[in-house]
Amino acid sequence: MRLAHLWDQSKCIGCGACIAACNAANYASSTKENRTWGWIRSNIKRITFDLNAKPYLLLVQCQHCDNAPCVAVCPTGASYKDKDGLVKINPSLCIGCKYCMTACPYGARWLDEDTGLPAKCMGEECLSRISGGLEPMCVTVCPAGARAFGDIDDPKSEISQKLRKGRVVKLLEYKGTQPKYFVVVGP
Amino acid sequence: MSFQEVWSPFLIGSFLWFAGIAGMGSVAYALLRLYRVEEKLRELSLVLFASIVLALVFVVADLSRPLNMPLAILGSLASGVFIAKLAVSWMTLGISLLSILLVLTLALALRHTAVPALSKFTDNKYFLALLALVGLLVTLYSGFLISSAPGVPFWNTALIPVLWLISASICAIAVLKILVHEEKLSRILTTSSLALDAAELIAIAALLNVALYSGSIAAKISARALLAGELAAPFWAGVVVLGVLAPLVLGFMLLKKEDRRLALAAAVLALIGALVLRILVIQAGVFEVVGL
């Protein structure tokens, strides 16, 4: 089993519902600042590219890489890849060295100053939801149907079907991280 | 585009500096002992122990969960993960090497102060070989630690460990220059430090050149910040002029005639330059630019 996220850029309307829902579910709608990103406490980061001719936005979050640098560099095994293919954090083993944060080419981790943990997707609530057979919050709330989550090893899953149909890009693939966050850029 | 703020440049830069001094200083101690140079070994042993303690203080000060560290490491050791991690994580290796060097330098400091009987153990050639090896590995680790962080392309190059090794060797020589008065040894130190200053200049130029032409936008931003941007003033003044060129010029003057005050000035400037270099390299880090 390899659980993965898909974000369809061609369908996304940029409403920010996924970002707000992540904040509400995983960080109790906290209004404290995520100082690492200069952003709200959410595991999804919005990057806008102000290209004159063709501006676009990108939603970036943990790519749950198959060859995750954050897992490799972690000195204690606090960052690890689970059997379901997701990269997770074991807080009891984390010393807060932040090596995982400097190792991640996507800048997908931010420092939760309350816990000292390098936070990232997926948060506690979303992990609890998927263990109960539900979707992560960002997928559930998306009004445009631009998100999908599921097992890419299962050819019948919704995400596998979408991957077969669309033109898909993986971010910074040349880094050798084997990311599992798929960006659909068109039909 | 902003500089990385994950690792504090001052704390991690100082950690890398002290680790380098302790690392290559340990190599120097072993060499002096093997060549039967007895002058100032007591002082050197205290500098080494103080350096490794300060290195640990600075690195722990940058942790966001320092109180969790003992239990986390014990838990990781108990599960066997820590041992497995030695093969893939430079930080795991570093924690182990720093701990070993702490014990070895403590033994040296005690041998020269409170427990002279330890000399049977610490003057043994196998102990000295181990001290030199661990010291060298600590220095190399301090470079590989940041060069193995693929999120920051400016650091993600094999030139960093090479530069750190050269720079830490300069620091060790500078410490010896401050301590030692004997003329023959001072002359050897001056010659060695001249060669290393020249090598450091080449290594710094290579690091910046690779960053400028590597194809990574983030690495280019880092190099430009140091060469002509926000960090240019401390880089040119603190690293290039005061940290490398001034000791180089003073070194040539010392070759003609050894002078205690000039030697001290060259040593202090070299040490300051090495510290500023590390702080600026950490400060200049910029995360990779993510785009389609």
Tab-separated table of N, CA and C in Angstrom, chain A residues 9 35-36 47 49 56-58 60 69-79 91-99 101-107 111 115-118 169 171-172 174-175 183 185, chain B residues 4-8 62-73 75-76 79 81-82 85 88-92 95 144-153 155-156 216 287-292:
chain	number	residue	atom	x	y	z
A	9	GLN	N	-4.291	21.032	-10.405
A	9	GLN	CA	-4.112	22.482	-10.561
A	9	GLN	C	-5.114	23.058	-11.563
A	35	ARG	N	5.680	30.760	11.908
A	35	ARG	CA	6.767	31.700	11.585
A	35	ARG	C	7.745	31.149	10.554
A	36	THR	N	7.802	29.832	10.417
A	36	THR	CA	8.726	29.259	9.422
A	36	THR	C	8.319	29.685	8.014
A	47	ILE	N	2.031	28.931	-2.945
A	47	ILE	CA	3.070	29.732	-3.589
A	47	ILE	C	2.471	30.320	-4.857
A	49	PHE	N	3.108	32.470	-8.348
A	49	PHE	CA	4.147	32.873	-9.308
A	49	PHE	C	3.569	34.002	-10.145
A	56	TYR	N	0.435	31.781	-12.001
A	56	TYR	CA	-0.178	30.552	-11.498
A	56	TYR	C	0.144	30.362	-10.026
A	57	LEU	N	-0.656	29.495	-9.401
A	57	LEU	CA	-0.375	29.190	-7.995
A	57	LEU	C	-0.095	27.711	-7.838
A	58	LEU	N	0.590	27.435	-6.767
A	58	LEU	CA	0.984	26.060	-6.479
A	58	LEU	C	0.701	25.805	-4.999
A	60	VAL	N	1.738	23.503	-2.009
A	60	VAL	CA	2.824	22.568	-1.691
A	60	VAL	C	2.633	22.041	-0.276
A	69	PRO	N	14.313	12.423	2.063
A	69	PRO	CA	15.553	12.884	2.715
A	69	PRO	C	15.356	13.137	4.203
A	70	CYS	N	14.151	13.578	4.579
A	70	CYS	CA	13.905	13.874	6.001
A	70	CYS	C	14.009	12.609	6.847
A	71	VAL	N	13.588	11.488	6.275
A	71	VAL	CA	13.665	10.206	6.988
A	71	VAL	C	15.126	9.757	7.079
A	72	ALA	N	15.851	9.941	5.973
A	72	ALA	CA	17.256	9.497	5.954
A	72	ALA	C	18.094	10.253	6.975
A	73	VAL	N	17.919	11.583	7.056
A	73	VAL	CA	18.822	12.367	7.904
A	73	VAL	C	18.457	12.321	9.388
A	74	CYS	N	17.216	11.990	9.704
A	74	CYS	CA	16.774	12.020	11.109
A	74	CYS	C	17.669	11.128	11.974
A	75	PRO	N	18.285	11.713	13.031
A	75	PRO	CA	19.258	10.928	13.797
A	75	PRO	C	18.665	9.840	14.682
A	76	THR	N	17.414	9.976	15.057
A	76	THR	CA	16.852	9.030	16.027
A	76	THR	C	15.754	8.127	15.472
A	77	GLY	N	15.348	8.376	14.238
A	77	GLY	CA	14.243	7.595	13.677
A	77	GLY	C	12.884	8.203	14.003
A	78	ALA	N	12.891	9.468	14.464
A	78	ALA	CA	11.613	10.136	14.768
A	78	ALA	C	10.798	10.347	13.499
A	79	SER	N	11.483	10.664	12.396
A	79	SER	CA	10.802	10.743	11.105
A	79	SER	C	10.951	9.375	10.446
A	91	PRO	N	6.749	11.771	17.944
A	91	PRO	CA	7.192	12.873	18.823
A	91	PRO	C	8.116	12.424	19.955
A	92	SER	N	7.943	11.214	20.436
A	92	SER	CA	8.759	10.793	21.583
A	92	SER	C	10.236	10.640	21.200
A	93	LEU	N	10.513	10.471	19.916
A	93	LEU	CA	11.908	10.312	19.483
A	93	LEU	C	12.513	11.599	18.917
A	94	CYS	N	11.709	12.647	18.801
A	94	CYS	CA	12.198	13.882	18.153
A	94	CYS	C	12.955	14.758	19.149
A	95	ILE	N	14.209	15.126	18.794
A	95	ILE	CA	15.009	15.986	19.670
A	95	ILE	C	14.952	17.448	19.212
A	96	GLY	N	14.290	17.692	18.083
A	96	GLY	CA	14.154	19.069	17.587
A	96	GLY	C	15.416	19.607	16.947
A	97	CYS	N	16.186	18.732	16.287
A	97	CYS	CA	17.423	19.192	15.635
A	97	CYS	C	17.126	19.942	14.339
A	98	LYS	N	15.924	19.751	13.792
A	98	LYS	CA	15.455	20.445	12.591
A	98	LYS	C	16.234	20.055	11.329
A	99	TYR	N	16.967	18.936	11.419
A	99	TYR	CA	17.719	18.459	10.248
A	99	TYR	C	16.735	18.077	9.138
A	101	MET	N	14.035	19.513	8.460
A	101	MET	CA	13.544	20.730	7.808
A	101	MET	C	14.538	21.231	6.773
A	102	THR	N	15.833	21.139	7.085
A	102	THR	CA	16.825	21.597	6.104
A	102	THR	C	17.026	20.564	4.995
A	103	ALA	N	16.636	19.325	5.275
A	103	ALA	CA	16.819	18.278	4.261
A	103	ALA	C	15.696	18.272	3.236
A	104	CYS	N	14.536	18.785	3.597
A	104	CYS	CA	13.380	18.692	2.695
A	104	CYS	C	13.489	19.722	1.564
A	105	PRO	N	13.618	19.274	0.320
A	105	PRO	CA	13.735	20.230	-0.787
A	105	PRO	C	12.454	21.024	-1.031
A	106	TYR	N	11.342	20.548	-0.481
A	106	TYR	CA	10.058	21.206	-0.703
A	106	TYR	C	9.734	22.217	0.405
A	107	GLY	N	10.583	22.296	1.413
A	107	GLY	CA	10.299	23.177	2.549
A	107	GLY	C	8.947	22.839	3.152
A	111	LEU	N	8.160	24.774	11.891
A	111	LEU	CA	8.397	24.518	13.309
A	111	LEU	C	7.192	24.940	14.133
A	115	THR	N	5.093	22.898	20.404
A	115	THR	CA	5.572	21.542	20.709
A	115	THR	C	7.054	21.355	20.385
A	116	GLY	N	7.612	22.267	19.580
A	116	GLY	CA	8.995	22.119	19.128
A	116	GLY	C	9.135	21.106	18.012
A	117	LEU	N	8.024	20.594	17.528
A	117	LEU	CA	8.066	19.556	16.486
A	117	LEU	C	8.107	20.168	15.085
A	118	PRO	N	8.807	19.521	14.165
A	118	PRO	CA	8.779	19.965	12.771
A	118	PRO	C	7.484	19.469	12.118
A	169	VAL	N	2.428	16.020	-13.038
A	169	VAL	CA	3.790	16.490	-12.775
A	169	VAL	C	4.138	16.155	-11.335
A	171	LEU	N	6.847	17.276	-8.327
A	171	LEU	CA	7.699	18.432	-8.050
A	171	LEU	C	9.139	18.013	-7.717
A	172	LEU	N	10.080	18.758	-8.279
A	172	LEU	CA	11.524	18.540	-8.038
A	172	LEU	C	11.900	17.058	-8.130
A	174	TYR	N	13.824	15.606	-10.049
A	174	TYR	CA	15.249	15.377	-10.318
A	174	TYR	C	16.067	15.232	-9.030
A	175	LYS	N	15.467	15.607	-7.906
A	175	LYS	CA	16.182	15.471	-6.625
A	175	LYS	C	16.269	14.011	-6.178
A	183	VAL	N	0.735	16.486	-9.081
A	183	VAL	CA	0.080	17.713	-9.535
A	183	VAL	C	-0.460	17.477	-10.943
A	185	VAL	N	-1.841	18.864	-14.230
A	185	VAL	CA	-1.771	20.187	-14.875
A	185	VAL	C	-2.732	20.302	-16.063
B	4	GLN	N	17.354	31.014	4.902
B	4	GLN	CA	16.787	30.018	5.808
B	4	GLN	C	16.862	30.509	7.257
B	5	GLU	N	15.824	30.203	8.009
B	5	GLU	CA	15.824	30.577	9.428
B	5	GLU	C	15.607	29.349	10.302
B	6	VAL	N	15.836	28.168	9.698
B	6	VAL	CA	15.629	26.924	10.444
B	6	VAL	C	16.738	26.752	11.474
B	7	TRP	N	17.970	26.877	11.025
B	7	TRP	CA	19.121	26.799	11.937
B	7	TRP	C	19.624	28.211	12.189
B	8	SER	N	19.852	28.530	13.458
B	8	SER	CA	20.378	29.850	13.792
B	8	SER	C	21.831	29.942	13.295
B	62	ASP	N	20.394	25.179	19.984
B	62	ASP	CA	19.576	25.361	18.776
B	62	ASP	C	18.460	24.311	18.663
B	63	LEU	N	18.465	23.318	19.551
B	63	LEU	CA	17.412	22.289	19.483
B	63	LEU	C	16.074	22.899	19.906
B	64	SER	N	15.004	22.436	19.269
B	64	SER	CA	13.682	22.929	19.678
B	64	SER	C	13.048	22.019	20.730
B	65	ARG	N	13.656	20.857	20.978
B	65	ARG	CA	13.147	19.954	22.026
B	65	ARG	C	14.326	19.399	22.842
B	66	PRO	N	15.127	20.294	23.440
B	66	PRO	CA	16.337	19.807	24.135
B	66	PRO	C	16.031	18.873	25.298
B	67	LEU	N	14.906	19.115	25.985
B	67	LEU	CA	14.603	18.284	27.160
B	67	LEU	C	14.235	16.856	26.758
B	68	ASN	N	13.806	16.710	25.518
B	68	ASN	CA	13.433	15.371	25.050
B	68	ASN	C	14.645	14.569	24.573
B	69	MET	N	15.794	15.259	24.454
B	69	MET	CA	16.959	14.626	23.826
B	69	MET	C	17.441	13.353	24.536
B	70	PRO	N	17.669	13.388	25.854
B	70	PRO	CA	18.205	12.168	26.487
B	70	PRO	C	17.304	10.948	26.288
B	71	LEU	N	16.013	11.120	26.564
B	71	LEU	CA	15.098	9.969	26.429
B	71	LEU	C	14.947	9.528	24.986
B	72	ALA	N	14.939	10.509	24.067
B	72	ALA	CA	14.790	10.163	22.647
B	72	ALA	C	15.982	9.343	22.168
B	73	ILE	N	17.180	9.752	22.555
B	73	ILE	CA	18.373	9.019	22.121
B	73	ILE	C	18.417	7.642	22.786
B	75	GLY	N	15.830	5.933	23.801
B	75	GLY	CA	14.765	5.146	23.166
B	75	GLY	C	15.194	4.630	21.806
B	76	SER	N	15.876	5.508	21.056
B	76	SER	CA	16.354	5.128	19.731
B	76	SER	C	17.438	4.049	19.825
B	79	SER	N	15.849	0.650	20.768
B	79	SER	CA	15.132	-0.036	19.675
B	79	SER	C	16.077	-0.475	18.559
B	81	VAL	N	17.365	1.455	16.386
B	81	VAL	CA	17.270	2.382	15.241
B	81	VAL	C	18.516	3.268	15.164
B	82	PHE	N	18.994	3.710	16.328
B	82	PHE	CA	20.156	4.605	16.364
B	82	PHE	C	21.366	3.944	15.687
B	85	LYS	N	20.890	3.876	12.025
B	85	LYS	CA	20.970	5.227	11.480
B	85	LYS	C	22.420	5.682	11.256
B	88	VAL	N	23.310	6.009	7.678
B	88	VAL	CA	22.648	6.944	6.755
B	88	VAL	C	22.551	8.388	7.234
B	89	SER	N	22.636	8.623	8.531
B	89	SER	CA	22.457	9.991	9.026
B	89	SER	C	23.765	10.539	9.603
B	90	TRP	N	24.223	11.659	9.009
B	90	TRP	CA	25.448	12.277	9.512
B	90	TRP	C	25.259	12.785	10.935
B	91	MET	N	24.011	13.135	11.280
B	91	MET	CA	23.799	13.644	12.636
B	91	MET	C	23.939	12.520	13.667
B	92	THR	N	23.459	11.327	13.313
B	92	THR	CA	23.620	10.189	14.230
B	92	THR	C	25.105	9.911	14.438
B	95	ILE	N	26.596	12.711	16.597
B	95	ILE	CA	26.304	12.586	18.038
B	95	ILE	C	27.277	11.588	18.660
B	144	PHE	N	30.073	17.467	6.427
B	144	PHE	CA	29.074	16.603	5.775
B	144	PHE	C	27.675	16.826	6.354
B	145	LEU	N	27.613	17.253	7.613
B	145	LEU	CA	26.319	17.500	8.248
B	145	LEU	C	25.482	18.461	7.409
B	146	ILE	N	26.087	19.583	7.038
B	146	ILE	CA	25.276	20.547	6.285
B	146	ILE	C	25.283	20.248	4.791
B	147	SER	N	26.338	19.605	4.299
B	147	SER	CA	26.346	19.326	2.849
B	147	SER	C	25.354	18.213	2.503
B	148	SER	N	24.854	17.504	3.506
B	148	SER	CA	23.879	16.436	3.247
B	148	SER	C	22.448	16.907	3.448
B	149	ALA	N	22.243	18.215	3.406
B	149	ALA	CA	20.885	18.760	3.534
B	149	ALA	C	20.410	19.211	2.145
B	150	PRO	N	19.717	18.338	1.411
B	150	PRO	CA	19.374	18.680	0.029
B	150	PRO	C	18.371	19.812	-0.124
B	151	GLY	N	17.762	20.241	0.986
B	151	GLY	CA	16.805	21.342	0.901
B	151	GLY	C	17.474	22.678	0.602
B	152	VAL	N	18.765	22.784	0.944
B	152	VAL	CA	19.484	24.050	0.762
B	152	VAL	C	20.630	23.813	-0.230
B	153	PRO	N	20.444	24.127	-1.500
B	153	PRO	CA	21.430	23.784	-2.525
B	153	PRO	C	22.817	24.378	-2.305
B	155	TRP	N	24.461	24.603	0.359
B	155	TRP	CA	25.204	23.717	1.269
B	155	TRP	C	25.432	22.340	0.655
B	156	ASN	N	24.597	22.010	-0.294
B	156	ASN	CA	24.528	20.632	-0.775
B	156	ASN	C	25.656	20.316	-1.770
B	216	SER	N	21.213	25.772	-9.951
B	216	SER	CA	20.177	25.938	-8.933
B	216	SER	C	19.985	27.422	-8.644
B	287	PHE	N	16.362	28.058	0.627
B	287	PHE	CA	15.689	26.805	0.237
B	287	PHE	C	15.455	26.744	-1.268
B	288	GLU	N	15.448	25.527	-1.768
B	288	GLU	CA	15.212	25.272	-3.187
B	288	GLU	C	13.909	25.934	-3.629
B	289	VAL	N	13.899	26.429	-4.829
B	289	VAL	CA	12.685	27.058	-5.360
B	289	VAL	C	11.803	25.972	-5.971
B	290	VAL	N	10.574	25.861	-5.460
B	290	VAL	CA	9.660	24.834	-5.964
B	290	VAL	C	8.778	25.454	-7.052
B	291	GLY	N	8.723	24.801	-8.183
B	291	GLY	CA	7.864	25.295	-9.262
B	291	GLY	C	7.546	24.175	-10.227
B	292	LEU	N	6.659	24.453	-11.139
B	292	LEU	CA	6.283	23.406	-12.110
B	292	LEU	C	7.324	23.290	-13.224
